[in-house]
Amino acid sequence: GAPAPSEAAEEEELVTLVPPETEAATPKETQVRLGIKTMNLFLNLAAELVIGHNQFKNQLDRLKTYLPMLNANLKIFRDTEDYLNNLLKEEKRIQESLLPLVEDQPGIRESWKNQIENLQRVLKNVKMLQDEVNTLLHTFKENSKTYDENLQKITKLSNELLNEIMQARMVHINLLFQRFHRPIRDLARQLKKQIRLSIQGENTELDRALIDELYEPLLHIIRNAIDHGLESPEERKAAGKPPEGLLTIKATSDRNQVTIEISDDGRGIDLEQVKASAIEKGLLTEEDAARMTEQELFEYLFYPGFSTARETTLVSGRGVGLDAVKAQIEKAKGDIRIYTEKGKGTTFSIRVPASLSVIQSMLVEVNGHVYSIPLMQVEETLNISGQDLLTEDGKYFISYREQRLPVIRLNQLLKIRQAGTRPLSSEGDYPLIIVQDEGNRVALLVDKIIHREEILIKSLGPGLRRLRYISGGSIMANGQVVLVVDVQQIISEVWKGREPGEPAPALNDRAKADATPSQAPARPRRRRKVVRGRKPAALIVDDSLSIRKYLSSLLMQRGFVTDTARNGYEALELLNKQEFDIMVTDLEMPKLSGYELIETLRYDQRFQSFPIIVLTGRAGENFRQLTTELGADAYIVKPFKEKELFEQMEKLIDYQPQ
């Protein structure tokens, strides 16, 4: 039956809510509910508007570069006019002086007359061209001024629109925190514990998409805190503590990061018990445990099935399920830390990006390509001398804060190098970025550190999602695609034994890849693709319009159906929409190079035996070797002979030339 009124009142008093700091009331506005998908659609459309505007501005800026050329041509026309005028005067003077000598030769006089008329005609045409160029120049300058004024207005409006839509995704974190009141009250009743609940920072703003993603992992931590963190009233009195345990849920923000702390003033986590459990399960030796830091030992709490609790309950078990908690937080691009003091309490600190749409990033350059490294994972930037590089078994290390950190060369890892791998010189200086994840660090070697910038994250297309070590993408103001480096995956492979750059076990599910080294999918033995009853389809990938047109015309004459792409990104989009029998691709292209395109295709089961011919101006053997390693079937150097191209094509596909 229902509890007596006195019992119910006692249960209600088990949880005391600490009143939040009062803030000035804001007038209510009419609310309109929009789903996350709709908000994402609006955000992408606004981003496309900004990008389209910026691309138009860049095109206009490029047109302006022709102004000096037009001015120079105008001067050439004026000089030519002066020269022709002088030539005409000189011709007339010579003819007049020689006229007495040819009075009886009408043919010569007629010829001279024609010369004068021809010169006058040329002079007239030059004057007309000069006037047209002058008019064009004047019109261009006038219109350019109008375009600039309109572009400034569009810039302001499009940026405001984008910012407003991004802000509309943000909600107060209290929307998440208020969902914990009832579970906390129910747990307090069930466990007969007295809890003083303090919620702080409820007006901190967070991306609406994160509210649902964070609910389950945070609730699990709260359950652990109440069940195994906070003592019973009797235990607390015996320990000299007030019978009411303090549970604090606090949110703070710093730039584009939100930190959520769940703290209790309970018994804390027994570090020695963590060591003992890890050793007992064979995860650690006593020698290793003695050398580990507190944070390194706490990482074992996130190991699947790890627990220090002697008894598990229906409510929770300290450490039970924390692997799932961590996985969910990492899915939200966040990280988690534990701070504890025996007998005084524990704090779980969760750090996530405030917005899933925008991140603070460090932009770097690697072989002419720009990449983004999340600032959240950047610990420090360094510029070191080659003499400070340590080498062992062909690998590089640096000494950093009494640690030896592996140096990872991003150009090799991302396979965007433009030449063969060369050892680092002891004479040079090298920019390094120290990145960390879960307390583990590596040094990323880049060509140049550009600057910090807030970037808008866009979802990757189906082809780009298969790229290793890439977690997202963005498009800069100039229309350039910038890929976001997956620091977490790089560090995970370094510290779990896999050499960075080894083939991933499965491109479609990198996060679930086993930590042991694995081989890339084996390419099926090459067989000529047979095409009958239809025209063979070829995809041509090159950033040069003239090359695309020439190859397309050439192949169509041989009975092919062709389609073209300006870069690897466009090629992946086409390959996911329609079927092709063969691809001819360049290597050096913007947005996504031929190297990255080939590697991406070879890790996709559908394209492991897809015929690929490289057609490039790179004649070096190192380029040929690299593309062969990535999976290209043939390598042809520009300028090329038609016969060579068709011989290679006939080796790869069996078709009937038309």
XYZ file of C-alpha atoms in Angstrom:
658
model
C 0.000 0.000 0.000
C 0.904 3.683 -0.062
C 3.303 4.832 2.662
C 1.917 6.698 5.629
C 1.944 10.490 5.319
C 4.861 10.763 7.738
C 6.862 8.195 5.733
C 6.139 9.993 2.467
C 7.247 13.284 3.958
C 10.449 11.649 5.203
C 11.145 10.244 1.711
C 10.563 13.645 0.121
C 13.108 15.148 2.484
C 15.818 12.633 1.493
C 16.819 14.942 -1.379
C 17.382 18.608 -0.632
C 17.859 20.874 -3.626
C 20.330 23.685 -3.102
C 18.654 26.798 -4.577
C 20.550 28.153 -7.588
C 21.829 31.689 -7.736
C 18.978 33.948 -8.832
C 19.181 35.647 -12.178
C 17.112 38.400 -13.701
C 13.976 37.008 -15.285
C 13.785 37.314 -19.026
C 10.465 37.873 -20.768
C 9.027 34.755 -22.370
C 8.873 34.497 -26.129
C 6.632 32.424 -28.337
C 8.440 29.129 -28.973
C 8.578 27.171 -32.223
C 9.838 23.579 -32.023
C 12.172 22.416 -34.770
C 13.802 18.994 -35.010
C 17.564 18.539 -35.139
C 17.360 17.327 -38.756
C 15.546 20.514 -39.756
C 18.075 22.650 -37.889
C 20.923 20.790 -39.589
C 19.280 21.391 -42.958
C 18.972 25.125 -42.245
C 22.562 25.207 -41.033
C 23.872 23.482 -44.162
C 21.850 25.775 -46.429
C 23.152 28.858 -44.621
C 26.692 27.496 -44.822
C 26.282 26.864 -48.557
C 25.072 30.459 -48.942
C 28.181 31.774 -47.189
C 30.432 29.493 -49.224
C 28.733 30.411 -52.505
C 29.052 34.092 -51.677
C 32.738 33.720 -50.827
C 33.412 31.783 -54.003
C 31.709 34.537 -56.019
C 33.848 37.122 -54.208
C 36.985 35.143 -55.030
C 35.974 34.979 -58.687
C 35.413 38.740 -58.697
C 38.806 39.263 -57.072
C 40.379 37.109 -59.774
C 38.658 39.209 -62.436
C 40.126 42.326 -60.841
C 43.584 40.916 -61.395
C 42.955 41.418 -65.136
C 42.632 45.191 -64.676
C 46.403 45.815 -64.835
C 46.511 43.589 -67.926
C 43.748 45.614 -69.602
C 45.549 48.841 -68.735
C 48.762 47.418 -70.179
C 46.942 46.361 -73.365
C 45.415 49.811 -73.642
C 48.889 51.321 -73.495
C 50.063 48.872 -76.179
C 47.179 49.982 -78.433
C 48.114 53.648 -77.889
C 51.767 52.951 -78.650
C 50.721 50.971 -81.735
C 48.513 53.857 -82.882
C 51.395 56.299 -82.490
C 53.716 53.950 -84.356
C 51.234 53.503 -87.223
C 50.649 57.266 -87.456
C 54.372 57.851 -87.731
C 54.701 55.022 -90.234
C 51.867 56.489 -92.333
C 53.452 59.958 -92.329
C 56.824 58.504 -93.284
C 55.267 56.435 -96.074
C 53.502 59.514 -97.482
C 56.711 61.555 -97.293
C 58.719 58.866 -99.128
C 56.054 58.452 -101.805
C 55.837 62.222 -102.386
C 59.626 62.463 -102.735
C 59.728 59.575 -105.233
C 56.596 60.555 -107.158
C 58.502 62.378 -110.011
C 60.394 59.175 -110.715
C 57.248 57.119 -111.357
C 55.000 59.584 -113.131
C 54.959 57.368 -116.211
C 54.382 54.127 -114.192
C 50.721 54.046 -113.104
C 51.032 50.501 -111.729
C 53.574 51.553 -109.117
C 51.552 54.636 -108.184
C 48.461 52.447 -107.702
C 50.462 50.035 -105.525
C 51.696 52.908 -103.341
C 48.168 54.202 -103.015
C 47.000 50.757 -101.847
C 49.770 50.673 -99.226
C 48.588 54.010 -97.828
C 44.962 52.819 -97.754
C 45.946 49.563 -96.033
C 47.887 51.454 -93.377
C 44.948 53.805 -92.844
C 42.596 50.811 -92.516
C 44.867 49.123 -89.938
C 45.158 52.399 -88.030
C 41.378 52.780 -87.992
C 40.938 49.217 -86.627
C 43.535 49.826 -83.927
C 41.685 53.001 -82.882
C 38.386 51.077 -82.737
C 39.949 48.315 -80.612
C 41.505 50.918 -78.366
C 38.119 52.594 -77.859
C 36.449 49.245 -77.107
C 39.102 48.273 -74.549
C 38.825 51.716 -72.984
C 35.026 51.383 -72.734
C 35.345 47.855 -71.339
C 37.854 49.041 -68.747
C 35.655 51.942 -67.669
C 32.531 49.737 -67.454
C 34.378 47.060 -65.491
C 35.638 49.598 -62.955
C 32.170 51.089 -62.482
C 30.489 47.683 -62.105
C 33.259 46.441 -59.841
C 32.517 49.259 -57.414
C 28.806 48.344 -57.394
C 29.602 44.636 -56.952
C 31.867 45.425 -54.000
C 29.133 47.430 -52.276
C 26.552 44.681 -52.804
C 28.980 41.974 -51.717
C 29.625 43.778 -48.450
C 25.883 43.776 -47.736
C 25.555 40.092 -48.662
C 28.596 39.236 -46.520
C 27.051 40.880 -43.477
C 23.612 39.318 -44.004
C 24.826 35.795 -44.811
C 27.184 35.716 -41.822
C 24.435 37.006 -39.536
C 22.066 34.341 -40.856
C 24.625 31.585 -40.278
C 25.395 32.797 -36.751
C 21.698 33.060 -35.852
C 20.986 29.525 -37.067
C 23.975 28.146 -35.158
C 22.833 30.006 -32.048
C 19.322 28.598 -32.470
C 20.764 25.104 -31.923
C 22.072 26.126 -28.516
C 19.949 25.475 -25.410
C 20.506 25.884 -21.683
C 22.040 22.777 -20.157
C 19.297 22.903 -17.523
C 17.190 21.101 -20.128
C 19.479 18.132 -19.431
C 20.052 18.663 -15.697
C 16.366 18.858 -14.791
C 15.873 15.324 -16.143
C 18.087 13.993 -13.325
C 15.881 15.206 -10.446
C 13.469 12.295 -10.468
C 16.071 9.475 -10.859
C 18.114 11.011 -8.015
C 15.059 11.196 -5.772
C 14.081 7.614 -6.615
C 17.612 6.329 -5.896
C 17.750 8.169 -2.585
C 14.493 6.505 -1.527
C 15.615 3.087 -2.721
C 18.998 3.268 -0.971
C 17.740 5.292 2.027
C 20.437 7.893 1.599
C 20.150 11.580 2.338
C 21.373 13.750 -0.521
C 21.964 17.462 -0.825
C 21.780 18.164 -4.546
C 23.571 21.218 -5.910
C 23.116 22.123 -9.571
C 25.329 24.895 -10.895
C 25.726 26.578 -14.259
C 22.326 25.556 -15.574
C 22.341 28.500 -17.989
C 25.463 27.199 -19.716
C 24.649 26.743 -23.409
C 25.050 23.428 -25.198
C 24.187 22.101 -28.641
C 20.666 20.661 -28.603
C 21.918 17.488 -30.284
C 24.148 16.756 -27.263
C 21.332 16.831 -24.710
C 20.042 13.362 -25.594
C 23.526 11.954 -26.260
C 24.797 12.899 -22.796
C 21.766 11.874 -20.737
C 22.523 8.147 -20.404
C 26.285 8.402 -19.671
C 25.756 11.177 -17.102
C 22.898 9.280 -15.455
C 25.147 6.240 -15.118
C 27.817 8.329 -13.388
C 25.183 9.813 -11.060
C 23.919 6.318 -10.180
C 27.471 5.240 -9.364
C 27.981 8.330 -7.220
C 24.833 7.707 -5.172
C 25.201 3.936 -4.894
C 28.937 3.536 -4.317
C 30.254 7.041 -3.793
C 28.016 8.456 -1.073
C 27.954 6.585 2.239
C 24.860 5.787 4.268
C 23.915 8.370 6.958
C 25.324 6.032 9.627
C 28.675 5.641 7.838
C 28.926 9.382 7.329
C 28.291 10.121 10.996
C 30.927 7.571 11.987
C 33.392 9.289 9.613
C 32.627 12.687 11.109
C 30.627 13.849 8.087
C 27.118 15.311 8.035
C 24.490 12.613 7.376
C 23.473 14.384 4.186
C 25.792 13.589 1.285
C 26.556 16.344 -1.212
C 26.051 15.605 -4.910
C 27.079 18.442 -7.227
C 26.299 18.688 -10.938
C 28.111 21.654 -12.418
C 28.535 23.051 -15.926
C 31.020 25.674 -17.072
C 31.967 26.930 -20.501
C 35.227 28.152 -21.969
C 35.176 29.364 -25.568
C 33.626 26.466 -27.500
C 33.986 23.842 -24.763
C 31.641 22.826 -21.975
C 32.875 21.000 -18.889
C 30.357 19.019 -16.841
C 31.490 17.892 -13.395
C 29.619 15.333 -11.298
C 31.056 15.362 -7.769
C 30.247 13.603 -4.533
C 31.757 14.053 -1.071
C 31.682 10.328 -0.390
C 34.231 7.618 0.186
C 36.279 8.196 -2.993
C 37.904 5.537 -5.162
C 40.506 3.311 -3.546
C 43.528 3.605 -5.841
C 45.166 0.540 -4.294
C 42.032 -1.466 -5.015
C 42.173 -0.330 -8.651
C 45.784 -1.541 -8.857
C 44.934 -4.860 -7.198
C 41.981 -5.492 -9.525
C 44.032 -4.654 -12.631
C 46.850 -6.977 -11.517
C 44.390 -9.733 -10.599
C 42.778 -9.556 -14.051
C 46.213 -9.763 -15.692
C 45.972 -6.264 -17.138
C 49.025 -5.009 -15.253
C 52.162 -6.238 -13.568
C 53.114 -4.928 -10.149
C 56.158 -3.220 -11.686
C 54.023 -1.425 -14.291
C 51.472 -0.419 -11.664
C 54.170 1.137 -9.491
C 55.277 3.393 -12.356
C 51.819 4.549 -13.431
C 50.287 7.914 -12.605
C 46.922 8.264 -10.910
C 45.181 9.210 -14.175
C 46.755 6.256 -16.003
C 45.461 3.871 -13.334
C 41.983 5.375 -13.490
C 41.871 4.500 -17.191
C 41.394 0.862 -16.121
C 38.003 1.805 -14.675
C 36.909 2.254 -18.295
C 38.132 -1.219 -19.267
C 35.206 -3.502 -20.282
C 34.006 -5.494 -17.277
C 36.453 -3.857 -14.869
C 35.148 -3.204 -11.350
C 36.568 -2.609 -7.883
C 33.226 -3.154 -6.193
C 33.110 -6.316 -4.076
C 29.394 -6.526 -4.690
C 27.380 -5.377 -7.649
C 23.865 -4.104 -7.131
C 20.807 -3.612 -9.250
C 21.556 0.092 -9.167
C 25.202 0.131 -10.307
C 28.696 -1.116 -9.649
C 31.638 1.207 -9.426
C 33.311 0.804 -12.805
C 30.642 -1.449 -14.294
C 29.558 -0.021 -17.623
C 32.023 2.858 -17.575
C 33.425 1.570 -20.874
C 30.024 2.288 -22.441
C 29.937 5.686 -20.708
C 33.297 6.593 -22.185
C 32.303 5.362 -25.659
C 29.166 7.537 -25.622
C 31.107 10.607 -24.507
C 33.749 10.043 -27.182
C 30.965 9.716 -29.738
C 29.996 13.248 -28.725
C 33.635 14.287 -29.456
C 34.331 14.609 -25.730
C 36.627 13.154 -23.099
C 36.319 12.133 -19.453
C 38.651 12.390 -16.457
C 38.407 11.148 -12.866
C 39.676 12.986 -9.778
C 39.338 11.375 -6.354
C 40.598 11.509 -2.798
C 40.009 8.587 -0.503
C 37.458 9.439 2.157
C 36.671 12.838 0.637
C 34.932 12.147 -2.651
C 35.166 11.763 -6.408
C 34.687 14.049 -9.394
C 33.979 12.891 -12.936
C 34.900 15.689 -15.344
C 33.391 15.451 -18.816
C 34.511 17.880 -21.496
C 32.546 18.207 -24.741
C 32.364 20.787 -27.535
C 29.591 23.305 -26.854
C 28.520 22.965 -30.463
C 28.769 20.001 -32.791
C 28.670 22.489 -35.669
C 31.600 24.708 -34.712
C 34.978 23.846 -33.212
C 38.071 25.809 -32.280
C 40.869 24.389 -34.374
C 44.528 24.728 -35.242
C 44.982 24.999 -38.996
C 48.158 23.426 -40.348
C 49.692 22.970 -43.777
C 51.004 19.631 -45.023
C 52.433 19.533 -48.556
C 50.199 22.365 -49.712
C 47.047 20.909 -48.130
C 45.373 22.574 -45.139
C 44.172 20.372 -42.264
C 42.418 21.138 -38.998
C 43.479 19.784 -35.599
C 40.862 20.244 -32.817
C 42.241 22.779 -30.349
C 40.630 20.769 -27.570
C 43.330 18.137 -28.083
C 46.274 20.488 -28.662
C 48.518 20.753 -25.621
C 51.379 22.812 -27.030
C 53.044 23.891 -30.260
C 56.824 23.725 -30.655
C 59.453 24.588 -33.222
C 62.379 22.227 -32.689
C 65.756 21.778 -34.294
C 66.472 18.586 -36.201
C 69.287 17.996 -33.716
C 66.656 17.480 -30.990
C 65.063 14.581 -32.877
C 65.857 11.145 -31.492
C 65.898 8.132 -33.823
C 65.426 4.450 -33.157
C 64.727 1.726 -35.737
C 63.950 4.383 -38.333
C 61.371 6.081 -36.103
C 61.569 9.569 -34.636
C 61.023 10.694 -31.047
C 61.421 13.852 -28.989
C 62.058 14.398 -25.316
C 59.104 16.289 -23.841
C 58.655 16.968 -20.124
C 60.764 13.973 -19.194
C 58.756 11.789 -21.573
C 59.807 10.293 -24.879
C 57.071 11.071 -27.389
C 56.760 9.458 -30.835
C 56.893 11.921 -33.736
C 54.191 11.234 -36.347
C 54.759 12.721 -39.804
C 51.314 13.750 -41.048
C 52.348 13.747 -44.706
C 53.157 10.019 -44.484
C 50.204 9.170 -42.281
C 47.660 10.867 -44.546
C 49.504 9.719 -47.695
C 49.651 13.185 -49.226
C 53.396 13.371 -49.761
C 54.522 14.784 -53.072
C 57.782 12.886 -53.192
C 59.399 9.824 -51.698
C 59.929 9.550 -47.981
C 63.159 11.223 -46.983
C 64.806 11.189 -43.562
C 64.517 14.362 -41.521
C 67.642 16.501 -41.586
C 69.466 17.430 -38.395
C 70.024 20.874 -39.918
C 66.368 21.881 -40.303
C 63.748 23.295 -37.960
C 60.427 21.504 -37.654
C 57.002 22.684 -36.424
C 55.489 20.156 -33.992
C 52.066 20.023 -32.385
C 51.824 18.092 -29.114
C 48.376 16.494 -29.011
C 46.852 14.464 -26.202
C 43.960 12.125 -25.626
C 43.209 10.442 -22.301
C 46.575 11.544 -20.960
C 48.528 9.973 -23.847
C 50.545 12.254 -26.119
C 52.205 12.233 -29.516
C 53.974 14.922 -31.547
C 52.523 15.670 -34.986
C 55.044 16.961 -37.518
C 53.620 19.431 -40.067
C 55.075 21.784 -42.665
C 53.560 24.928 -41.219
C 51.308 26.013 -38.357
C 48.955 28.580 -39.894
C 46.745 29.932 -37.095
C 43.848 29.181 -34.789
C 40.390 29.487 -36.278
C 36.798 28.642 -35.469
C 35.517 26.378 -38.231
C 32.099 25.109 -39.209
C 32.010 21.308 -39.295
C 30.136 19.701 -42.176
C 29.304 16.028 -42.522
C 31.470 14.087 -44.953
C 30.094 12.434 -48.049
C 29.912 8.640 -48.246
C 33.284 8.392 -49.980
C 35.176 10.667 -47.611
C 33.808 8.868 -44.554
C 36.165 6.015 -45.409
C 39.283 8.156 -45.084
C 41.494 7.037 -42.219
C 42.516 9.518 -39.535
C 39.831 11.975 -40.643
C 36.860 12.762 -38.376
C 35.103 15.547 -40.268
C 35.456 18.362 -42.737
C 34.908 22.053 -43.243
C 34.889 24.526 -46.099
C 36.866 27.723 -45.674
C 35.846 31.178 -46.840
C 37.829 30.735 -50.074
C 35.951 27.510 -50.858
C 38.871 25.260 -49.897
C 37.980 21.948 -48.248
C 39.719 21.385 -44.907
C 39.667 17.911 -43.340
C 39.711 17.486 -39.553
C 42.436 15.159 -38.268
C 41.208 12.344 -35.999
C 43.710 12.798 -33.164
C 41.982 10.185 -31.037
C 42.508 7.424 -33.609
C 46.162 8.332 -34.178
C 46.969 8.301 -30.461
C 44.950 5.138 -29.909
C 46.989 3.265 -32.532
C 50.302 4.574 -31.178
C 49.568 3.570 -27.601
C 47.863 0.272 -28.390
C 50.679 -1.155 -30.456
C 49.578 -0.564 -34.044
C 51.982 1.448 -36.158
C 50.122 4.556 -37.411
C 49.533 4.143 -41.099
C 48.986 0.375 -40.972
C 45.826 -0.620 -42.826
C 42.691 -0.364 -40.743
C 40.669 -3.548 -40.208
C 37.430 -2.055 -41.516
C 36.783 1.345 -43.006
C 33.082 1.330 -42.356
C 33.523 0.911 -38.588
C 36.880 2.267 -37.531
C 35.786 2.887 -33.955
C 35.241 -0.818 -33.337
C 38.563 -1.891 -34.803
C 40.549 -4.278 -32.662
C 43.739 -2.880 -31.190
C 45.921 -5.586 -32.700
C 47.579 -4.971 -36.056
C 45.521 -6.041 -39.002
C 45.967 -6.181 -42.729
C 44.036 -4.223 -45.322
C 41.452 -6.102 -47.343
C 43.269 -8.267 -49.874
C 42.732 -7.148 -53.435
C 41.171 -9.807 -55.630
C 43.386 -11.202 -58.342
C 43.093 -9.002 -61.429
C 40.791 -10.213 -64.184
C 39.857 -8.218 -67.240
C 36.420 -6.763 -66.823
C 34.174 -7.948 -69.647
C 31.791 -5.373 -71.128
C 29.273 -6.638 -73.691
C 25.957 -5.401 -75.035
C 26.593 -1.788 -74.045
C 29.195 0.937 -74.280
C 31.887 0.863 -71.569
C 31.710 3.738 -69.070
C 34.830 5.692 -68.116
C 35.302 8.279 -65.372
C 37.912 10.978 -66.076
C 39.287 12.833 -63.043
C 41.491 15.875 -63.649
C 41.481 19.485 -62.472
C 42.387 20.666 -65.989
C 39.335 21.412 -68.156
C 41.303 20.945 -71.377
C 42.550 17.496 -70.285
C 39.026 16.435 -69.287
C 37.621 17.536 -72.647
C 40.457 15.966 -74.633
C 40.261 12.593 -72.856
C 36.482 12.573 -73.035
C 36.566 13.230 -76.791
C 39.289 10.609 -77.274
C 37.391 7.901 -75.398
C 34.046 8.725 -76.986
C 35.660 8.185 -80.415
C 36.522 4.667 -79.212
C 32.923 3.980 -78.169
C 33.072 4.914 -74.491
C 30.454 6.739 -72.470
C 32.299 9.269 -70.293
C 31.735 11.446 -67.264
C 34.208 13.848 -65.681
C 35.184 15.131 -62.232
C 37.444 18.039 -61.277
C 38.876 16.368 -58.167
C 38.743 13.252 -56.017
C 35.802 14.504 -53.993
C 33.597 14.900 -57.093
C 34.795 11.502 -58.327
C 33.677 9.780 -55.114
C 30.271 11.412 -55.380
C 29.877 10.140 -58.968
C 31.130 6.638 -58.115
C 28.523 6.362 -55.379
C 25.739 7.389 -57.768
C 26.496 5.448 -60.960
C 28.538 2.533 -62.264
C 31.776 2.919 -64.216
C 34.003 0.305 -65.844
C 37.319 2.167 -65.551
C 38.766 5.388 -64.146
C 41.574 7.613 -65.449
C 42.814 10.035 -62.792
C 45.401 12.745 -62.239
C 47.330 12.906 -58.926
C 47.713 16.553 -57.918
C 44.205 17.983 -57.510
C 42.513 20.342 -55.038
C 40.103 19.213 -52.293
C 40.963 15.511 -52.623
C 44.083 14.331 -54.450
C 44.446 11.296 -56.676
C 46.504 9.568 -53.966
C 43.660 9.917 -51.451
C 41.068 8.942 -54.058
C 42.857 5.682 -54.948
C 43.421 4.737 -51.307
C 39.791 5.437 -50.416
C 38.507 3.266 -53.266
C 40.821 0.342 -52.487
C 39.524 0.166 -48.904
C 35.962 -0.110 -50.194
C 34.941 -3.699 -50.970
C 33.019 -2.503 -54.034
C 36.093 -0.975 -55.694
C 38.904 -3.356 -54.776
C 39.132 -4.677 -58.345
C 37.954 -1.488 -60.070
C 40.400 -0.625 -62.932
C 42.345 2.580 -62.184
C 44.814 4.278 -64.541
C 46.938 7.187 -63.318
C 47.615 9.869 -65.945
C 49.987 12.472 -64.514
C 52.820 14.860 -65.259
C 54.844 13.326 -62.406
C 57.583 11.281 -64.073
C 59.552 10.212 -60.979
C 59.814 6.531 -60.090
C 58.872 7.346 -56.492
C 55.452 8.600 -57.648
C 54.912 5.462 -59.735
C 55.852 3.265 -56.779
C 53.590 5.143 -54.371
C 50.517 4.913 -56.614
C 51.195 1.209 -57.201
C 51.326 0.663 -53.433
C 48.033 2.526 -53.065
C 46.408 0.305 -55.695
C 46.681 1.895 -59.151
C 46.735 -0.587 -62.063
C 48.651 1.510 -64.602
C 50.774 4.666 -64.627
C 51.070 6.923 -67.682
C 53.112 10.133 -67.798
C 51.910 13.246 -69.648
C 52.414 14.050 -72.478
C 51.244 10.632 -73.600
C 50.484 8.742 -76.778
C 46.935 7.603 -77.475
C 48.228 4.132 -78.287
C 49.791 3.786 -74.821
C 46.549 4.754 -73.090
C 44.380 2.341 -75.077
C 46.888 -0.494 -74.671
C 46.646 -0.115 -70.897
C 42.848 0.109 -71.027
C 42.607 -3.067 -73.089
C 44.703 -4.892 -70.477
C 42.155 -3.948 -67.814
C 38.789 -4.230 -69.569
C 37.584 -6.461 -72.397
C 35.383 -4.375 -74.672
C 34.695 -4.054 -78.380
C 36.065 -0.708 -79.726
C 33.406 1.011 -81.828
